[in-house]
Amino acid sequence: MAPVASAAQEPEAAEPPTEVAPDAEAAPGPEPAVEVQPAEPATEVAPGLEPAVEVQPAELATEVAPEPAPAAAAEPAEVEPGPEPAAAEAVVVGGPEAEVAEPAVGTTDLFADDLLGELLETPVLPPPPETPARKLRKGVARTMMAIGLALGLFVILYAIDLIVSAGDVPRGVTVAGIEVGGLSHADAEAKLRRELEPRLIRPVVVHGGDVQAELVPSRSGLGLDWPNTLGLAGHQPLSPITRIMSFFSSREVGVATRTDERQITEAVRQLAQGRLDHPATEGAVGFRPVPGSDGGVDPYPVLPRQGQQLLDLAGAVHAVTEHWLDPGGVRLAMAITPVKATAAGVQAAYQQIVVPAVAKPVVVHGQGKDVPLKPDAIAASFQFAAVEGGAVEVRIDQGKLQGALKEPLAGTETDGKDAQIVFTGDQPAVEPSEDARKVNWEKTFLPLIDVLKKTDGRDLPVVYSASKPGVTTDAASALGIKEVIGEFTTGGLAGPAATNNRTLADRVSGAIVKPGETFSLGGRSGPRTADNGYVPAPVGEDGTGATVVGGGVSQLASTLYNAGYLAGLTDAGHLEHDQYLDRYPAGRDAKAVNADGSPVELKLTNDAPTGIAIQAVVSGDSVTVRIWGTRHYRVEGQTGAQTPGAPPPVQFGSGTPGPCQPSIGSPGFSVTDTRVLYDAASGAEVRRTSHTATYGPRPTVLC
């Protein structure tokens, strides 16, 4: 009997799991044996399936067993797993298909026992190790499966969320701080109306820098557009990312406002100008009067405050329109003006200087008089200035302190007095000058800061300064005033004009004019008012013209001009009368009052090397002026011929209050006067001057 070679052949098509053992080695000796290596302890064939391998009868070469009859195809046996291995099946190679042969009926059990023993003794080989590529493929497969499952679950959840929230306000939406996301439009509008309508009647809080103010919506053109408010929320987003983020965030959409642009713009402008805008305050100290006290004050610090101003009106209107229903109100951007002072600097000035300064009055000791400087006067004089570094300086306005003390201390001062030339009889005498004593305010207030810091001994002595008069006694005595060098007298004085001329003469008499100086009649007399002794009188010396206070004093002016003319004084400015008066030489008169009552200046210059003094006397109806000094010139006057002017007009009525007085008029004319000065010692001509005067006609008055 030929030996049987055993080999394992892999089936061509994939079959149910039947593992074929590796090739069995041929048994030594004449009787070959087939050795089967089991791959698994047991092979389980699923019921209902056709066997994967058809078992064919095999011819076994053995001397003991006769050739068995062919066996029918064996039914597949279900192998139950257990600790004992199933009977080994021999795989016969040689036919077109591998067949499993069962032991022939009637053969001895010896062969079967040996075969079973070999199968049991053969060790079970471990499965071959997995390669890295196989591990990678298995890992990728698992990952892709997990991703697929996750994506599928996500799509399902996304679809459910989209379907459930269809028609609702998008999730996470807030309107004016009110959460309406996820609600239906009807519920959202109801919630907004419930929570926002009370706000529509409440004032809108507006924050501008460091100021908080209010706007009344109904007066500011603000209203709510309900339909468009929810429309601002938009529709349900389709983006998955947006929908996921809506679970963790909110989106403020504000409200749709219905506004009156003109009204809201004007309301914001008035709010800015009236409440929000304010200038910078550098810091200071304020004072409150203490009731019932004598000038007591209560100081308090005024902390620095930066200035601010609303510049962008359009931006402010937009901010109010967008945020007027926000719970926190509206915040407006302001232009800021910084300050230098700090709160610490203000507190230092307040505590260290101001508080002790106004705690008590300061006693000011004048010449023979004490005056209290009260706390309210001290406080009024304080000025505060911020400096670099944040400090606040306290300065004193001496002018305000001087105003508080000047009147009480006026009696301690004396006015200076120039030396005067007085006339006793016909001889001049020098009246001594007096020095002036005035308060030196600057030196008086110099130690005031140190005095104000004291709690006791708050005394301030007054410092006086003496000033010399313009003309001292010695200077007047050395002027050479010893004789009359010019004198002139005019008459016809009558009525209230006499009072005015007498008042003016008293002021002019005794005046001293040093060499090179100019005498001013207006400067010497001062304002011609009722307070200075003048009374109403006609402007003209002859009683004509309007009645004014100080009228008629042109007679003293003309008399003074002629006395100066004869004394050799230089004419520094004068005006002749509008109409000629025969009480004065033609071309040698001067008026002191215009027709409307306004003053006219008369000036005379002393160009001699010695001084002069003026003596004016009003007696009866005449006015006399004498110029005293040292004679240097001999004076001659030459009056030229008159040149006729306009004829006299006819006037009906006097034109003034009172009874009408008819008069005969006179024509106007012009005349030139020439003055020649000769040296008194040598007789030589020194200079010659001419002046032309023009007079208007005097009207004929008919009553």
XYZ file of C-alpha atoms in Angstrom:
703
model
C 0.000 0.000 0.000
C 1.384 3.254 -1.000
C 2.196 5.778 1.661
C -0.102 8.748 2.107
C 1.370 12.215 1.963
C -0.524 14.793 3.936
C -0.633 18.460 3.078
C -2.817 21.396 4.051
C -4.414 23.265 1.240
C -6.196 26.573 1.746
C -9.596 26.633 0.125
C -9.979 29.115 -2.711
C -13.130 30.706 -1.456
C -13.756 32.070 1.985
C -15.719 29.591 4.019
C -17.063 29.529 7.539
C -14.314 29.370 10.069
C -12.624 26.021 9.606
C -8.974 26.127 10.384
C -6.592 23.717 8.663
C -3.548 22.573 10.558
C -0.091 22.887 9.067
C 1.351 19.976 7.022
C 1.776 16.779 9.070
C 5.079 14.984 9.010
C 5.072 11.359 7.703
C 5.348 8.740 10.378
C 8.465 6.551 10.157
C 8.055 2.970 9.159
C 6.056 1.268 6.558
C 2.765 2.507 7.920
C 2.349 6.186 7.359
C 0.316 8.167 9.706
C -1.354 11.541 9.249
C -0.598 14.018 12.022
C -3.124 16.799 12.400
C -2.223 20.011 14.332
C -5.414 21.499 15.731
C -5.589 25.300 15.299
C -8.269 25.761 17.905
C -9.436 23.561 20.755
C -12.813 23.336 19.135
C -14.537 24.511 16.032
C -18.129 25.550 16.310
C -20.225 25.381 13.239
C -23.222 27.553 13.235
C -26.430 25.563 12.899
C -28.398 25.809 9.706
C -25.381 26.304 7.529
C -24.066 23.772 5.051
C -20.762 22.237 6.015
C -17.861 24.073 4.519
C -15.851 20.900 3.871
C -17.273 17.723 2.420
C -15.810 14.615 4.054
C -14.872 11.853 1.648
C -14.045 8.211 2.660
C -10.360 7.529 2.742
C -8.455 4.363 2.123
C -6.153 3.599 4.957
C -3.220 1.324 4.370
C -3.120 -0.968 7.294
C -2.526 -4.558 7.703
C -4.905 -4.952 10.526
C -8.089 -3.360 9.271
C -9.763 -4.464 6.113
C -10.652 -1.882 3.569
C -13.811 -0.322 4.775
C -16.800 0.236 2.725
C -17.265 3.788 1.495
C -19.004 5.868 3.973
C -21.656 8.352 3.235
C -20.926 12.008 3.485
C -20.841 12.912 7.090
C -23.188 15.497 8.484
C -21.399 18.375 10.108
C -21.143 17.919 13.787
C -21.535 20.780 16.193
C -18.589 20.877 18.459
C -19.368 22.081 21.962
C -16.578 23.983 23.639
C -15.120 22.231 26.612
C -11.987 21.128 28.274
C -11.773 17.918 26.261
C -10.845 18.229 22.594
C -13.129 16.665 19.976
C -12.074 13.630 17.939
C -9.494 14.586 15.398
C -10.452 14.607 11.840
C -7.928 13.506 9.245
C -7.542 15.708 6.244
C -6.907 13.692 3.114
C -5.158 15.442 0.275
C -5.405 14.052 -3.173
C -8.914 14.631 -4.357
C -10.230 17.719 -5.939
C -11.425 18.894 -2.553
C -10.188 18.253 0.898
C -12.367 15.770 2.667
C -12.571 14.760 6.254
C -12.475 10.966 6.749
C -14.023 9.288 9.688
C -12.537 6.029 10.992
C -13.833 3.004 9.169
C -16.347 0.888 10.911
C -14.826 -2.215 12.262
C -11.221 -0.990 12.399
C -9.225 -1.461 15.518
C -9.162 1.307 18.171
C -5.400 1.275 18.351
C -4.912 3.732 15.540
C -7.591 5.998 16.845
C -6.102 6.051 20.297
C -2.665 6.901 18.936
C -4.031 9.660 16.786
C -6.036 11.103 19.675
C -3.002 11.024 21.885
C -0.902 12.856 19.394
C -3.563 15.499 18.991
C -3.843 15.971 22.745
C -0.105 16.124 23.221
C 0.461 18.658 20.428
C 0.887 22.154 21.987
C -1.501 24.983 20.946
C 0.398 27.675 19.034
C -0.380 31.367 19.889
C -1.914 33.509 17.143
C 0.606 35.341 15.028
C 1.430 38.878 16.365
C -0.338 41.902 14.767
C 1.792 44.135 12.565
C 1.958 47.982 13.068
C 0.091 48.510 9.837
C -2.721 46.253 11.018
C -2.889 48.121 14.356
C -3.012 51.481 12.544
C -5.793 50.302 10.286
C -7.781 49.018 13.226
C -7.258 52.349 15.152
C -8.289 54.465 12.162
C -11.339 52.328 11.699
C -12.381 52.746 15.311
C -11.770 56.553 15.161
C -13.756 56.975 11.987
C -16.561 54.918 13.473
C -16.596 57.147 16.593
C -16.535 60.328 14.475
C -19.335 59.048 12.356
C -21.427 58.228 15.381
C -20.729 61.680 16.893
C -21.580 63.471 13.657
C -24.719 61.540 13.341
C -25.740 62.355 16.879
C -24.861 66.048 16.317
C -26.958 66.224 13.149
C -29.871 64.661 14.980
C -29.583 67.115 17.903
C -29.114 70.107 15.520
C -32.229 69.122 13.595
C -34.217 68.707 16.798
C -33.033 72.124 18.130
C -33.804 73.835 14.814
C -37.285 72.317 14.663
C -38.131 73.004 18.295
C -36.964 76.669 18.211
C -38.470 77.551 14.836
C -40.361 80.828 15.054
C -38.838 81.842 18.417
C -36.557 84.745 19.233
C -32.960 83.570 18.788
C -31.447 82.124 21.936
C -29.251 84.458 24.046
C -30.899 87.689 22.829
C -31.464 90.515 25.353
C -33.360 93.734 24.714
C -32.419 96.629 26.992
C -30.978 94.070 29.404
C -34.130 91.911 29.388
C -33.653 88.259 28.357
C -36.098 87.292 25.614
C -34.042 84.625 23.817
C -35.914 81.378 23.212
C -39.342 82.955 23.706
C -41.969 83.158 21.050
C -42.412 86.599 19.515
C -45.723 87.023 21.307
C -44.280 86.046 24.678
C -41.199 88.172 24.073
C -43.273 91.257 23.222
C -45.465 90.689 26.274
C -42.400 90.423 28.512
C -40.853 93.542 27.012
C -44.046 95.533 27.437
C -44.376 94.323 31.013
C -40.830 95.315 31.970
C -40.114 98.252 29.664
C -43.343 100.237 29.826
C -42.668 101.378 33.428
C -39.300 102.695 32.239
C -40.947 104.852 29.566
C -42.308 107.229 32.194
C -39.227 107.220 34.424
C -36.479 109.797 33.824
C -33.500 108.578 31.818
C -30.298 108.683 33.871
C -27.521 110.355 31.871
C -23.896 110.045 33.043
C -21.585 112.742 31.705
C -18.129 112.631 33.254
C -18.562 113.279 36.969
C -22.145 114.529 36.640
C -25.338 112.502 36.708
C -28.443 114.141 35.263
C -31.864 113.081 34.011
C -33.949 113.379 30.853
C -37.727 112.970 30.848
C -38.547 110.793 27.784
C -41.938 112.362 27.107
C -40.382 115.847 27.067
C -37.331 114.811 25.083
C -38.920 113.271 21.995
C -38.214 109.644 23.004
C -40.650 106.793 22.382
C -40.534 103.023 21.703
C -41.264 101.325 18.369
C -42.595 97.960 19.596
C -42.922 96.128 16.227
C -39.381 96.911 15.146
C -37.829 96.251 18.542
C -38.233 92.468 18.257
C -37.318 92.692 14.587
C -33.846 93.764 15.645
C -33.318 90.326 17.191
C -33.319 88.732 13.717
C -34.242 85.146 12.814
C -33.053 81.768 14.016
C -29.428 81.351 12.936
C -28.618 78.341 10.739
C -24.960 78.260 11.695
C -24.360 75.371 14.120
C -21.519 77.266 15.742
C -23.759 80.276 16.392
C -26.433 78.074 17.885
C -23.933 76.326 20.163
C -22.406 79.639 21.309
C -25.875 80.956 22.160
C -25.985 78.480 25.069
C -22.993 80.241 26.678
C -23.326 83.911 25.664
C -25.885 86.661 25.229
C -26.413 89.255 22.515
C -27.832 92.697 23.298
C -29.863 94.095 20.408
C -31.253 97.223 22.070
C -34.579 98.764 21.227
C -36.054 100.443 18.185
C -36.625 104.035 19.264
C -39.131 106.450 17.787
C -37.635 109.926 18.181
C -38.328 113.558 17.409
C -34.859 114.610 16.212
C -35.357 118.312 16.822
C -36.765 117.791 20.306
C -34.147 115.259 21.469
C -31.297 117.398 20.075
C -32.519 120.470 21.927
C -33.080 118.457 25.117
C -29.519 117.085 25.064
C -28.086 120.546 24.323
C -29.920 122.092 27.266
C -28.888 119.210 29.524
C -25.233 119.695 28.577
C -25.261 123.457 29.039
C -27.280 123.400 32.240
C -25.947 120.329 34.044
C -23.139 118.403 32.392
C -20.727 121.170 31.342
C -18.715 122.887 34.050
C -15.367 124.691 34.175
C -12.306 123.308 35.874
C -11.982 124.093 39.586
C -8.410 124.145 40.791
C -9.354 123.789 44.404
C -9.816 126.502 47.008
C -11.396 127.233 50.362
C -14.907 128.582 50.700
C -16.434 130.554 53.555
C -19.887 130.593 55.140
C -20.938 133.464 57.429
C -21.548 132.479 61.027
C -25.034 133.676 62.027
C -25.076 136.087 64.948
C -21.323 136.733 64.884
C -19.487 139.980 64.182
C -17.822 139.092 60.899
C -17.190 135.442 61.773
C -16.879 132.886 58.969
C -16.828 129.097 58.746
C -14.256 127.856 56.200
C -14.637 124.653 54.188
C -12.378 123.048 51.559
C -13.400 123.155 47.907
C -11.771 120.115 46.329
C -10.333 120.344 42.809
C -12.563 119.247 39.973
C -11.585 118.737 36.375
C -13.577 120.674 33.820
C -15.718 119.004 31.202
C -17.723 119.961 28.148
C -19.934 118.073 25.720
C -18.477 118.742 22.269
C -20.034 115.988 20.154
C -23.733 116.848 20.322
C -24.663 114.521 17.458
C -22.828 111.615 19.103
C -24.562 112.327 22.398
C -27.987 112.337 20.735
C -27.168 109.002 19.098
C -26.051 107.510 22.427
C -29.240 108.635 24.161
C -31.377 107.266 21.334
C -29.627 103.891 21.445
C -29.316 103.362 25.204
C -32.044 105.367 26.909
C -33.752 102.203 28.183
C -30.574 100.477 29.372
C -30.757 99.641 33.097
C -27.523 101.504 33.744
C -28.602 104.638 31.886
C -26.695 106.492 29.166
C -23.010 107.423 29.308
C -21.816 110.386 27.256
C -18.246 111.171 26.243
C -17.057 114.529 27.612
C -14.027 116.645 26.726
C -11.967 116.903 29.921
C -9.908 119.854 31.170
C -7.348 118.642 33.738
C -6.465 120.514 36.925
C -3.158 121.015 38.736
C -4.316 120.987 42.340
C -4.807 117.833 44.361
C -7.128 117.135 47.260
C -4.103 116.837 49.540
C -2.878 120.281 48.455
C -6.254 121.842 49.227
C -6.436 120.174 52.634
C -2.955 121.427 53.535
C -3.834 125.047 52.671
C -7.146 124.737 54.479
C -5.799 123.304 57.732
C -2.419 125.031 57.980
C -3.269 128.554 56.787
C -6.944 129.333 56.319
C -8.463 127.856 59.484
C -6.169 129.732 61.899
C -6.269 132.880 59.735
C -10.012 133.416 60.154
C -10.304 132.133 63.714
C -10.134 135.638 65.262
C -9.923 139.297 64.186
C -6.555 141.017 63.708
C -6.099 144.313 65.583
C -4.574 146.987 63.304
C -2.830 149.712 65.337
C -2.882 153.101 63.571
C -1.636 156.499 64.724
C -3.804 157.001 67.790
C -6.473 154.577 66.607
C -6.982 150.776 66.656
C -9.086 149.135 63.945
C -10.218 145.461 64.006
C -9.684 143.508 60.797
C -12.553 141.001 60.961
C -12.472 137.387 59.705
C -14.902 138.073 56.865
C -12.609 140.831 55.539
C -9.617 138.497 55.830
C -11.492 135.732 54.012
C -12.542 138.115 51.233
C -8.892 138.984 50.578
C -7.728 135.388 50.110
C -6.819 134.148 46.646
C -5.919 130.530 45.902
C -3.577 129.413 43.133
C -2.649 125.850 42.162
C 1.030 125.230 41.464
C 3.015 122.340 40.040
C 3.005 119.288 42.250
C -0.603 119.703 43.330
C -0.045 122.272 46.097
C -2.333 125.282 46.592
C -0.840 128.680 47.413
C -2.756 131.173 49.543
C -2.284 134.759 48.408
C -3.635 137.994 49.890
C -5.284 140.672 47.783
C -3.947 143.759 49.527
C -6.369 145.970 47.640
C -9.337 144.324 49.376
C -7.718 144.632 52.793
C -6.883 148.242 52.034
C -10.505 148.887 51.106
C -11.623 147.484 54.458
C -9.154 149.623 56.454
C -8.794 152.824 54.445
C -11.840 154.650 55.758
C -11.278 153.746 59.446
C -7.612 154.812 59.190
C -8.235 157.958 57.122
C -8.231 160.109 60.255
C -4.683 158.997 61.036
C -3.373 160.354 57.723
C -2.573 163.964 56.809
C -2.596 165.507 53.362
C 0.475 167.403 52.310
C 0.263 171.123 51.708
C 2.347 173.160 49.345
C 3.813 176.408 50.552
C 1.445 179.243 49.713
C 1.907 182.924 49.050
C -0.570 184.799 51.182
C -1.253 188.464 50.916
C -1.567 190.596 53.965
C -2.407 194.041 52.805
C -0.292 194.704 49.780
C 2.641 192.459 50.726
C 3.055 188.743 49.933
C 4.157 186.277 52.603
C 5.069 182.571 52.468
C 2.700 180.221 54.268
C 4.760 177.170 55.306
C 4.254 173.820 53.574
C 3.219 170.606 55.361
C 4.485 167.086 54.756
C 1.937 164.408 53.944
C 1.601 161.324 56.169
C 0.071 158.367 54.394
C -0.297 154.693 55.253
C 2.291 152.557 53.516
C 0.016 149.615 52.808
C 2.691 147.398 51.315
C 4.915 147.597 54.383
C 1.929 147.378 56.719
C 0.733 144.074 55.221
C 4.213 142.546 54.942
C 4.037 140.616 58.266
C 0.326 139.798 57.913
C 0.807 136.128 56.931
C 2.774 135.442 60.118
C 0.188 137.285 62.211
C -2.651 135.250 60.685
C -0.999 131.988 61.738
C -1.067 133.005 65.397
C -3.860 132.134 67.789
C -2.953 134.936 70.222
C -1.200 138.268 69.872
C -2.782 138.977 66.503
C -1.591 142.599 66.250
C -0.612 144.487 63.081
C 1.063 147.919 63.429
C 0.428 150.473 60.678
C 3.496 151.772 58.831
C 3.302 155.375 57.570
C 5.315 157.133 54.903
C 5.959 160.884 54.850
C 5.960 162.708 51.515
C 7.255 166.171 50.747
C 4.889 168.719 49.159
C 5.376 169.957 45.640
C 6.438 173.387 46.907
C 8.269 173.496 50.204
C 8.615 176.536 52.411
C 12.268 176.995 51.479
C 11.515 176.640 47.789
C 8.764 179.256 47.933
C 11.023 181.668 49.782
C 13.698 181.281 47.120
C 11.387 181.949 44.149
C 11.953 185.698 44.187
C 8.318 186.605 44.685
C 8.659 190.187 45.914
C 6.772 192.639 43.689
C 3.780 192.977 41.395
C 4.870 192.436 37.793
C 1.381 192.420 36.188
C -2.048 193.635 37.313
C -5.457 194.033 35.665
C -8.982 194.954 36.848
C -12.367 194.532 35.155
C -15.798 195.835 36.246
C -19.464 195.329 35.563
C -19.784 192.219 37.732
C -23.322 191.608 38.949
C -25.836 188.968 39.944
C -25.020 185.319 40.699
C -21.954 185.578 38.466
C -20.298 187.530 41.303
C -20.576 184.485 43.590
C -18.990 182.224 41.010
C -16.106 184.642 40.333
C -15.466 185.014 44.054
C -15.350 181.205 44.479
C -12.937 180.864 41.569
C -10.747 183.718 42.843
C -10.360 181.994 46.217
C -9.061 178.865 44.495
C -6.681 180.679 42.167
C -5.225 183.146 44.635
C -1.950 181.993 46.185
C -0.976 179.690 43.323
C 2.769 179.482 42.722
C 4.203 178.844 39.255
C 7.844 177.802 39.252
C 10.210 178.713 36.425
C 9.312 176.672 33.341
C 5.941 175.507 34.724
C 2.508 176.118 33.162
C -0.474 177.304 35.144
C -3.845 175.681 34.300
C -7.030 177.452 35.345
C -9.095 174.256 35.090
C -6.508 172.228 36.993
C -6.369 174.780 39.806
C -10.108 175.297 40.167
C -11.283 171.719 39.779
C -14.815 170.883 38.641
C -17.121 173.893 38.794
C -20.023 172.169 40.544
C -22.484 173.021 43.286
C -20.497 170.878 45.729
C -17.494 173.117 45.140
C -19.431 176.338 45.834
C -20.661 177.350 42.381
C -24.221 178.502 41.653
C -26.361 178.743 38.504
C -25.758 181.899 36.467
C -25.910 183.033 32.812
C -23.006 181.919 30.674
C -22.222 185.443 29.510
C -20.690 187.966 31.870
C -23.264 190.501 30.688
C -26.114 188.242 31.803
C -26.849 186.727 28.403
C -26.914 183.091 27.368
C -28.105 179.938 29.045
C -28.047 179.586 32.803
C -25.523 176.978 34.003
C -23.794 176.122 37.278
C -20.604 178.184 37.390
C -21.757 180.614 34.713
C -20.158 184.067 34.359
C -16.618 183.049 35.444
C -15.192 184.083 32.091
C -14.725 187.540 33.642
C -12.062 186.233 36.027
C -10.490 184.287 33.161
C -10.228 187.423 31.003
C -8.871 189.442 33.928
C -6.236 186.757 34.620
C -5.272 186.634 30.942
C -4.639 190.367 30.836
C -2.624 190.312 34.086
C -0.459 187.537 32.673
C -0.179 189.467 29.396
C 1.253 192.441 31.269
C 3.540 190.245 33.437
C 5.204 188.758 30.376
C 3.805 185.220 30.790
C 3.545 183.135 27.630
C 0.110 182.270 26.244
C -0.105 178.443 26.343
C -3.723 178.253 25.151
C -6.907 180.306 25.329
C -10.093 181.153 23.374
C -11.629 184.601 23.005
C -15.368 185.160 23.499
C -17.816 184.390 20.711
C -18.939 188.041 20.765
C -16.927 191.052 21.808
C -17.495 192.573 25.271
C -16.286 196.132 25.663
C -15.167 195.547 29.273
C -11.990 193.901 27.876
C -9.384 195.225 25.434
C -10.117 194.022 21.882
C -8.153 190.882 21.122
C -7.180 190.403 24.792
C -9.982 188.400 26.396
C -10.444 184.724 27.357
C -13.564 182.695 28.049
C -13.839 179.921 30.640
C -17.323 178.617 29.697
C -18.824 177.691 26.337
C -22.385 178.590 25.411
C -23.518 175.081 26.417
C -21.882 175.336 29.861
C -18.859 173.127 29.120
C -15.504 174.381 30.503
C -12.788 176.036 28.404
C -9.134 175.827 29.433
C -6.779 178.769 29.973
C -3.041 178.119 30.339
C -0.096 180.485 31.014
C 3.575 179.501 31.080
C 6.256 181.097 33.268
C 9.436 181.125 31.192
C 11.269 183.561 33.508
C 14.151 182.370 35.740
C 12.170 183.195 38.885
C 8.796 182.088 40.163
C 5.505 183.908 40.264
C 2.445 183.970 42.536
C -1.132 184.813 41.576
C -3.393 187.030 43.647
C -7.098 187.284 42.694
C -9.547 189.588 44.448
C -13.281 190.136 43.877
C -14.574 193.328 45.408
C -17.969 194.826 44.655
C -18.572 194.742 40.914
C -14.883 194.424 40.005
C -12.339 191.649 39.625
C -8.605 192.278 40.131
C -5.722 189.887 39.423
C -2.085 190.583 40.367
C 0.972 188.614 39.284
C 3.782 188.739 41.863
C 7.384 187.914 41.130
C 10.602 189.562 39.922
C 10.330 191.941 36.982
C 12.328 190.878 33.938
C 10.392 192.576 31.128
C 8.821 195.793 30.134
C 5.645 195.040 28.181
C 3.969 197.062 25.436
C 0.713 196.129 23.671
C -0.235 197.226 20.171
C -3.815 196.708 18.951
C -4.409 196.884 15.211
C -7.387 198.196 13.284
C -10.623 196.212 13.310
C -11.664 194.393 10.180
C -15.488 194.420 9.837
C -17.273 191.113 9.847
C -20.894 189.988 9.479
C -23.685 192.514 10.201
C -25.902 192.015 13.251
C -28.881 189.705 12.709
C -32.361 190.578 13.946
C -33.700 188.394 16.729
C -37.318 188.425 17.865
C -37.439 187.763 21.583
C -34.571 187.262 23.964
C -34.470 183.497 23.469
C -34.032 182.985 27.202
C -36.482 182.558 30.095
C -37.670 185.774 31.684
C -38.834 189.095 30.333
C -37.577 190.194 26.934
C -35.014 193.036 26.932
C -34.628 194.812 23.587
C -31.068 195.655 22.538
C -29.158 197.108 19.635
C -26.837 194.690 17.936
C -23.287 195.153 16.697
C -21.449 193.706 13.706
C -18.714 191.177 14.053
C -15.063 191.984 13.418
C -11.527 190.680 13.697
C -8.523 192.365 15.259
C -4.828 191.606 15.742
C -3.005 192.346 18.977
C 0.785 192.439 19.133
C 2.790 192.213 22.367
C 6.410 193.315 22.569
C 8.706 192.341 25.482
C 11.735 194.456 26.329
C 14.479 193.511 28.726
C 13.909 195.409 31.958
C 17.617 196.046 32.529
C 18.865 196.893 29.038
C 15.635 197.971 27.329
C 16.366 195.707 24.382
C 13.495 193.946 22.630
C 13.313 190.315 23.706
C 10.426 189.018 21.562
C 7.317 190.079 19.734
C 4.105 187.956 19.431
C 0.805 188.601 17.671
C -2.673 187.104 18.077
C -5.726 187.682 15.876
C -9.149 187.436 17.492
C -12.390 187.076 15.535
C -15.755 188.000 17.059
C -19.214 187.206 15.758
C -22.019 189.798 15.423
C -24.278 190.557 18.357
C -27.954 190.325 17.295
C -30.508 193.114 17.537
C -33.227 191.925 19.890
C -36.788 193.001 19.208
C -39.483 192.353 21.810
